[in-house]
Coordinates of C-alpha atoms and ligand atoms in Angstrom, one line a residue:
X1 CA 8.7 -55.9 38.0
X2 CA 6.5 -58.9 37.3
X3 CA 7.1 -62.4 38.0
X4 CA 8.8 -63.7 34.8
X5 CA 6.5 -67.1 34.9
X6 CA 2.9 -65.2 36.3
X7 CA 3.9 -62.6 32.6
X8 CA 4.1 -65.6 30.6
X9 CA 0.7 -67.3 32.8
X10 CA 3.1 -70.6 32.9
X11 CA 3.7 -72.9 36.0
X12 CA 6.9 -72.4 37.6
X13 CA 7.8 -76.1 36.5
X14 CA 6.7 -75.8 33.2
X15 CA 9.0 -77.2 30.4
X16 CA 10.9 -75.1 27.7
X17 CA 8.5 -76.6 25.2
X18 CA 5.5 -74.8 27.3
X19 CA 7.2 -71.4 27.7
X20 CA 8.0 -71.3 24.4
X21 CA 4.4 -72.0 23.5
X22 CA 3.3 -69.1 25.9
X23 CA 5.3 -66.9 24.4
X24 CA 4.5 -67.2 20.9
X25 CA 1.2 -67.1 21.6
X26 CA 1.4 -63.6 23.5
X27 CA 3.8 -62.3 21.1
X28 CA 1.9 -62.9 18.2
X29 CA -1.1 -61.0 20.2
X30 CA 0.8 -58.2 20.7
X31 CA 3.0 -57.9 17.6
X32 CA 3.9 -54.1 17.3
X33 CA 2.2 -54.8 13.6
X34 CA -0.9 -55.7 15.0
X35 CA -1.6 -53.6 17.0
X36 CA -0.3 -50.8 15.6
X37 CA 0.0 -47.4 18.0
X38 CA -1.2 -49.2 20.8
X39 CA 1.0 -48.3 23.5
X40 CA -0.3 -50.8 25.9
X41 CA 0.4 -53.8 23.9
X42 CA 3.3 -52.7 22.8
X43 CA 4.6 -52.8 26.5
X44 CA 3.1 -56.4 27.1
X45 CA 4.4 -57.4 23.9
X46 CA 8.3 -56.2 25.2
X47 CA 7.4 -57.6 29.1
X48 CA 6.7 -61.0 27.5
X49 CA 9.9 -60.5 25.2
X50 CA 11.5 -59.9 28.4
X51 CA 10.3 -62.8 29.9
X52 CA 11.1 -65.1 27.6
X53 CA 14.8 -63.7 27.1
X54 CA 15.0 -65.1 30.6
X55 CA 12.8 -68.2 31.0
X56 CA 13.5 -69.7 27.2
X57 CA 17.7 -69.7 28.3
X58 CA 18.3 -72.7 30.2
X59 CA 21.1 -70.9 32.0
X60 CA 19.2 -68.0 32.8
X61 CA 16.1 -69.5 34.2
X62 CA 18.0 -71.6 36.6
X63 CA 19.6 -68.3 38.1
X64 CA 16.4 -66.6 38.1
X65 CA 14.7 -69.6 39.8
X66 CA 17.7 -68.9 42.2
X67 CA 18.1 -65.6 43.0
X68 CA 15.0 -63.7 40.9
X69 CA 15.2 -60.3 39.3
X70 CA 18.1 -59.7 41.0
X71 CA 20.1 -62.2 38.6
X72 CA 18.9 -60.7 35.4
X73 CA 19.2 -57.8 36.1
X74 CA 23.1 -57.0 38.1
X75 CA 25.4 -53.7 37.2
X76 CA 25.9 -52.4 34.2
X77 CA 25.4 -52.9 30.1
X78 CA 23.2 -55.9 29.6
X79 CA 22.1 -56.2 26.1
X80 CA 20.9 -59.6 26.3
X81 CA 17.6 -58.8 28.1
X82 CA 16.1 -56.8 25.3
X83 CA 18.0 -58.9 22.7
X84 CA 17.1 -57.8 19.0
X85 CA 13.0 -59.0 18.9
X86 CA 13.5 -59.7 15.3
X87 CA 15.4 -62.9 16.5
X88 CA 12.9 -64.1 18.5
X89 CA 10.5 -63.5 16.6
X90 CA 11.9 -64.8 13.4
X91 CA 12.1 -67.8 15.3
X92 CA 8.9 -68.1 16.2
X93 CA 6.7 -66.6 13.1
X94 CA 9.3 -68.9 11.3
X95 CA 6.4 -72.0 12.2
X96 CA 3.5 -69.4 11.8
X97 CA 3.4 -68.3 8.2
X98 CA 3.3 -64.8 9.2
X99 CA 7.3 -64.9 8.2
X100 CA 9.9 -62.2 8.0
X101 CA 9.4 -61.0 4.2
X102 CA 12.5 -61.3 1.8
X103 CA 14.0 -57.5 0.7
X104 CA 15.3 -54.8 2.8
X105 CA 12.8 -53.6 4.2
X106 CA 12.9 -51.2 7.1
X107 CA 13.4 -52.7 11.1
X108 CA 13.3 -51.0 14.1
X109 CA 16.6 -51.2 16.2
X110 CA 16.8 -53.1 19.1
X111 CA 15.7 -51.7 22.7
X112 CA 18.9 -50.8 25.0
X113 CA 18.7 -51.7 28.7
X114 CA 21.4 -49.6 31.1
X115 CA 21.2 -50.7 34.7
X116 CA 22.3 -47.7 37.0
X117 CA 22.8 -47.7 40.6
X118 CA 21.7 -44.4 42.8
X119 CA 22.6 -43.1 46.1
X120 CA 19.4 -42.7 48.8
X121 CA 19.6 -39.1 48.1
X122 CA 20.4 -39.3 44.5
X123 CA 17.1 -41.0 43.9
X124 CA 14.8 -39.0 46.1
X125 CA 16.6 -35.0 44.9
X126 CA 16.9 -36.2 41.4
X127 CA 20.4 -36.0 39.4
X128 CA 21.7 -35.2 36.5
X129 CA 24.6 -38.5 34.9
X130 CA 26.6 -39.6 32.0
X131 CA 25.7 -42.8 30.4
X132 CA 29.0 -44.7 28.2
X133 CA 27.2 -47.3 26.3
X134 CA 27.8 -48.9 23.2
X135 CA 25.2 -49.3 20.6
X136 CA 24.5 -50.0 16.8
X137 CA 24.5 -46.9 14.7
X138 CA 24.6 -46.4 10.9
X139 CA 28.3 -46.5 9.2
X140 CA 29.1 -43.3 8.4
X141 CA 31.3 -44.4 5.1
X142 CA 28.6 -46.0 3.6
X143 CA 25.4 -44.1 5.1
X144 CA 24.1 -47.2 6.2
X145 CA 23.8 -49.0 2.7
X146 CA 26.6 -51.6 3.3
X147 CA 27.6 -50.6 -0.1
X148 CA 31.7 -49.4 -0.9
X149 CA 30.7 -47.5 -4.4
X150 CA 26.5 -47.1 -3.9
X151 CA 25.8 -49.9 -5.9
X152 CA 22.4 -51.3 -5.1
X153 CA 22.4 -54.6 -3.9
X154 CA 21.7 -57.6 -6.0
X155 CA 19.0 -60.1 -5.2
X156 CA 20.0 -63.6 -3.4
X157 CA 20.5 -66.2 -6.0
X158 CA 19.7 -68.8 -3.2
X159 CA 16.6 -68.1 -1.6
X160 CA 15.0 -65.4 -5.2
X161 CA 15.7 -62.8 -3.2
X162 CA 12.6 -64.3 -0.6
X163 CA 14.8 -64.4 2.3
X164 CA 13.5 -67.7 3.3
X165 CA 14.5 -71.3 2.4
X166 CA 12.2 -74.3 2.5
X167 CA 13.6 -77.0 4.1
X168 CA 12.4 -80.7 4.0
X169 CA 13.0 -82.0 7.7
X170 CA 11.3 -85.8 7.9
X171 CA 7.4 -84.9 7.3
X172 CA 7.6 -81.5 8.3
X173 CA 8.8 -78.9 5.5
X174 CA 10.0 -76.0 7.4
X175 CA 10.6 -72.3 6.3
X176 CA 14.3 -71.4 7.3
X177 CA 15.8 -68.0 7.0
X178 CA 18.4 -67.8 4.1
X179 CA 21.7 -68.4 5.5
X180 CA 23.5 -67.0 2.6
X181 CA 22.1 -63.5 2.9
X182 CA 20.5 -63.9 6.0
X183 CA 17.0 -63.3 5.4
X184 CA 17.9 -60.3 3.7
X185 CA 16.7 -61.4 -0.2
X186 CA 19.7 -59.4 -1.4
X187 CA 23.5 -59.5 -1.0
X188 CA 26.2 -56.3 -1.3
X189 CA 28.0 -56.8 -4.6
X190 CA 30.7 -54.3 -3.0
X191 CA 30.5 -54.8 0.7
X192 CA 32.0 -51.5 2.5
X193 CA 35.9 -51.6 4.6
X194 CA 34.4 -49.9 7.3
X195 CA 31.4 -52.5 8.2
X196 CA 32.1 -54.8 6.2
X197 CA 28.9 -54.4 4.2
X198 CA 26.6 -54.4 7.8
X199 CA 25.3 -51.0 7.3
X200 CA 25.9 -50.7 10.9
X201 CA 28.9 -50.3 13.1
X202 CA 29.0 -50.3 17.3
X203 CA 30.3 -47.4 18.6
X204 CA 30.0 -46.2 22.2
X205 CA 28.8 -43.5 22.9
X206 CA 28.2 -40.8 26.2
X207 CA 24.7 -39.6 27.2
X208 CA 23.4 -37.4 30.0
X209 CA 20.7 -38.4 31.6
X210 CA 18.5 -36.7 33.8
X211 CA 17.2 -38.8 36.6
X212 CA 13.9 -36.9 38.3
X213 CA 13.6 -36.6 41.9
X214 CA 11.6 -39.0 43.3
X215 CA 12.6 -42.5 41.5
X216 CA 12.5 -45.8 43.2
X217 CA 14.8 -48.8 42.7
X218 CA 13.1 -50.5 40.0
X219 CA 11.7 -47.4 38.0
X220 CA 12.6 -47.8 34.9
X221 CA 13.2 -44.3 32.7
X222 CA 12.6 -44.9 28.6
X223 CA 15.1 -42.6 26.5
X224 CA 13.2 -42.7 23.2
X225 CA 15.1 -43.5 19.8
X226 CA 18.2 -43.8 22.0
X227 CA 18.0 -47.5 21.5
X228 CA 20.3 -49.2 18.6
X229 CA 19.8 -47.6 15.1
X230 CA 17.2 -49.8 12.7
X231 CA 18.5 -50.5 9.5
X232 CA 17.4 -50.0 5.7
X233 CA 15.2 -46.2 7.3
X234 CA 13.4 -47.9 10.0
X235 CA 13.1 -46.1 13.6
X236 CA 15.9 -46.4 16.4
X237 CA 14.5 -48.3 19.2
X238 CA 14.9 -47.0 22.8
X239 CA 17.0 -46.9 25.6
X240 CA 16.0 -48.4 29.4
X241 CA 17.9 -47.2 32.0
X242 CA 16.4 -49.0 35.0
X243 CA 17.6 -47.8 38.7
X244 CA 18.6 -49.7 41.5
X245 CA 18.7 -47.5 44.7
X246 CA 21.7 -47.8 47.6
X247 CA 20.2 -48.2 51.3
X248 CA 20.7 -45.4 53.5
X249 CA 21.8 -46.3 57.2
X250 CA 19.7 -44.1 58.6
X251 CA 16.8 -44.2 56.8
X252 CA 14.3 -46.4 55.1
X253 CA 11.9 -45.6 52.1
X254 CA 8.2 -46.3 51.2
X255 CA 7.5 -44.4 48.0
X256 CA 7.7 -41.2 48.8
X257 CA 7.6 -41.5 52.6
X258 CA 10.6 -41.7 54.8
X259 CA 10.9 -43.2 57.9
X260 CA 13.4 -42.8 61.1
X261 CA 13.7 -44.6 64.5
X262 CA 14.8 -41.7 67.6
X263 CA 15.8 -43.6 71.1
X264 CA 14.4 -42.3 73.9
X265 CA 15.5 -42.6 77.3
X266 CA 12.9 -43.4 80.1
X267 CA 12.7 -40.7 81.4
X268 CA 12.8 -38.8 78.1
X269 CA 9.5 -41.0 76.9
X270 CA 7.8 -40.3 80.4
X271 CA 8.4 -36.8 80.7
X272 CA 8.3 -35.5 77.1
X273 CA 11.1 -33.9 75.5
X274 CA 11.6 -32.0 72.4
X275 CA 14.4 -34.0 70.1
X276 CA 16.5 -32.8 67.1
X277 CA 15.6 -35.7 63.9
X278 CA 17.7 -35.4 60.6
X279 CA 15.5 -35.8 57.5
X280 CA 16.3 -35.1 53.8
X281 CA 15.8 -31.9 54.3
X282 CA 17.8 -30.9 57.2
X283 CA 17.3 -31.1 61.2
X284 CA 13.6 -30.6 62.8
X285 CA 12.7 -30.3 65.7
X286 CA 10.1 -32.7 67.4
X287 CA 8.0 -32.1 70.1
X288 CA 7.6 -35.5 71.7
X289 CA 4.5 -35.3 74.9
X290 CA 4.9 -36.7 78.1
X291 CA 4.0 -40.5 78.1
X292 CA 4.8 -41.5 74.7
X293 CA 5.0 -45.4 74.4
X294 CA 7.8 -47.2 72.0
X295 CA 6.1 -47.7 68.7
X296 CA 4.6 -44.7 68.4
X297 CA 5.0 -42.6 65.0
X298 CA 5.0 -38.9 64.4
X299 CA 4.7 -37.3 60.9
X300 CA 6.5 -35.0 59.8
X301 CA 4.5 -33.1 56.9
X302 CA 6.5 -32.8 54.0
X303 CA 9.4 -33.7 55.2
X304 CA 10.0 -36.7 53.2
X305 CA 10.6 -37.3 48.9
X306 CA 9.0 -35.5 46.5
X307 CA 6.3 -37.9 44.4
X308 CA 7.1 -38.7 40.9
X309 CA 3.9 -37.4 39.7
X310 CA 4.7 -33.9 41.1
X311 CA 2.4 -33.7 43.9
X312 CA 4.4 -32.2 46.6
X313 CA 6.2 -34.3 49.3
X314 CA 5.5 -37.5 51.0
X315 CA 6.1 -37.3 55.0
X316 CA 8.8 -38.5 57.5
X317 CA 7.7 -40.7 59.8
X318 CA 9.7 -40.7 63.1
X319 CA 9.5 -44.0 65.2
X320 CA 9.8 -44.2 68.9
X321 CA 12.3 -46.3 70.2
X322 CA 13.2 -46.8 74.1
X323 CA 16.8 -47.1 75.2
X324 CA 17.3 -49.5 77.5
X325 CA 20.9 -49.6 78.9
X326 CA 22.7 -52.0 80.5
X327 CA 23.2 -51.5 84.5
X328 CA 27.1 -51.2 84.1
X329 CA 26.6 -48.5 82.2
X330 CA 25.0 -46.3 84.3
X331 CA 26.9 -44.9 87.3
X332 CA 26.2 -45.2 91.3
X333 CA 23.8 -42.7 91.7
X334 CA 21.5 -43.8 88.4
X335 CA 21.0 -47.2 89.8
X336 CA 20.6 -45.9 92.9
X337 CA 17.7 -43.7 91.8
X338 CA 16.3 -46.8 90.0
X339 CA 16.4 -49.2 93.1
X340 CA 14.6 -46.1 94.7
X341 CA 11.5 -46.3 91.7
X342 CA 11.4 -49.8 92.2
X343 CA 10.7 -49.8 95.9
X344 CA 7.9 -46.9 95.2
X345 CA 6.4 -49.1 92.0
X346 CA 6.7 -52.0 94.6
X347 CA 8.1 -54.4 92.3
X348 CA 10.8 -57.0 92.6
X349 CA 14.0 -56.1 91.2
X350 CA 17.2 -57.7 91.2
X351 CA 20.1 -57.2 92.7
X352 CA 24.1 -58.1 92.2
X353 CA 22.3 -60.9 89.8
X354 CA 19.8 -62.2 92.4
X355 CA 15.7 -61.4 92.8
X356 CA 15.9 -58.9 96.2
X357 CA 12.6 -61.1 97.0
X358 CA 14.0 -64.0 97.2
X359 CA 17.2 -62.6 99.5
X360 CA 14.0 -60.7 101.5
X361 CA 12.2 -64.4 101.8
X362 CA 15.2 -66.3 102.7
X363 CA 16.9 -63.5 105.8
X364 CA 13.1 -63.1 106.8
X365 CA 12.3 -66.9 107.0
Ligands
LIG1 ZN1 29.7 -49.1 5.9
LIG2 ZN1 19.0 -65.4 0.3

């Protein structure tokens, strides 16, 4: 995921008056209405929306100056991240002219964000999970008109059914949504038991998801239309499930590539050995050649996570590692056998804590 402040292109110190100026400015760019089927702005245009749901809370910034993605983005059902756009927006377009229209007119539904949290092995074999989440759907007793007996709704009496009042604030006069039917234009004569003339109720709901093999923590997998329900006919938005992956004590991940440290003992590295290494995929044998040095990598073709794009599998990497044990935990006959290589190597060694040079030096002198 992007830095927050480097998708808005503001300073990390920049005020709240700044952000919000960076934001408009990028939203308005790439305003779903503007750029109409363009799937590129329309992902800049919810990465800034993202951004600003974080940077334009005083709250949230500070915790994200603190701790980073990882504070915005923690365990389970967050709406807040991809609050309702139309908010924001009507906010912001509120200065710009461009104005949320009176009337019911059709609105896309709000974009979902699930976090889910995946085993190691979860993520690279792919699973198959339930989902509880709520969301807004239509009212079932009303079909989504708000409206107890079907009447049609009336127009707003306080705004002339424009949705927008003008208000005189010292110089300035300002265009404020209607607060008695909410930028709506119109009001339910007969508002329905059920939702109380919302058109929309939360309900929660179970999904199953399908998680591919090969996901990383931070992918982020878009259900389409599984977001909340828009209202007065317009399009559901969708759903984000975005993964967080569990470490694995054995193994680390790069992409598709897995990697593994194997101890050797001396003699093992020196020698050459053929060793047993447990990958995703069960045990292999490795064929390690006399004189291998710590640090040294072998591949394991295909042994690793299958890549997202369907490519076959990455490789395991096997790092060489020498184990080095402590003297008390070898027995009698090991030391003595190493006392007998360091006389051959002709190197000083010590003994029961003291340099045998030194002893040599001091009996001989
Ligand atoms: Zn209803
Ligand atoms: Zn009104």
């Amino acid at each position: 995921m992007r830095d927050f402040y480097e998708v808005l292109g503001v300073e990390r110190n920049a005020d709240s008056r700044a952000i919000k100026s960076a934001y408009r400015k990028l939203a308005q760019k790439y305003h779903p209405d503007r750029n109409p089927g363009d799937k590129e702005a329309e992902e800049k245009f919810k990465e800034a929306a993202e951004a600003y749901a974080v940077l334009g809370d005083a709250n949230k910034r500070a915790r994200y100056d603190r701790f980073g993605h990882e504070a915005t983005s923690r365990g389970g059902f967050d709406p807040t991240i991809f609050a309702d756009f139309s908010d924001i927006l009507g906010d912001i377009f509120g200065f710009g002219g461009g104005g949320r229209r009176g009337g019911r007119r059709p609105s896309r539904g709000a974009d979902l964000r699930y976090d889910l949290r995946l085993s190691f092995e979860e993520a690279a074999f792919g699973t198959e999970t339930k989902l509880r989440l709520p969301r807004r759907e239509a009212c079932d007793q009303c079909r989504g008109s708000g409206s107890a007996g079907g009447a049609p709704p009336a127009t707003c009496q306080t705004c002339g059914g424009r949705g927008q009042v003008r208000v005189q604030q010292s110089f300035f006069t300002m265009a404020q949504t209607c607060p008695h039917c909410r930028g709506e234009g119109s009001r339910i004569v007969d508002p329905c038991s059920a939702c109380s003339g919302e058109g929309q109720v939360v309900r929660e709901r179970e999904l199953e998801v399908s998680i591919p093999a090969g996901v990383d923590r931070g992918s982020r997998l878009r259900l389409s239309g599984e977001g909340e329900h828009g209202r007065h006919g317009g399009p559901a938005g969708d759903l984000y499930v975005v993964l967080e992956v569990d470490p694995h004590p054995r193994l680390r991940r790069e992409g598709a590539e897995v990697a593994s440290e194997e101890e050797l003992s001396y003699a093992q590295a020196v020698l050459g050995c053929s060793i047993d290494v447990e990958t995703l995929h069960g045990v292999e044998k490795l064929e390690v050649p006399p004189g291998t040095s710590p640090g040294k990598l072998f591949r394991l073709k295909g042994k690793g996570i299958e890549r997202l794009d369907r490519r076959g599998r990455g490789d395991h990497l096997v790092q060489i590692r020498l184990k080095v044990p402590k003297p008390r935990d070898l027995d009698g006959e090991q030391l003595e056998l190493l006392h007998k290589l360091a006389a051959l190597e002709g190197v000083a060694v010590r003994e029961g804590g003291v340099l045998h040079k030194v002893k040599e030096l001091i009996t001989g002198g």
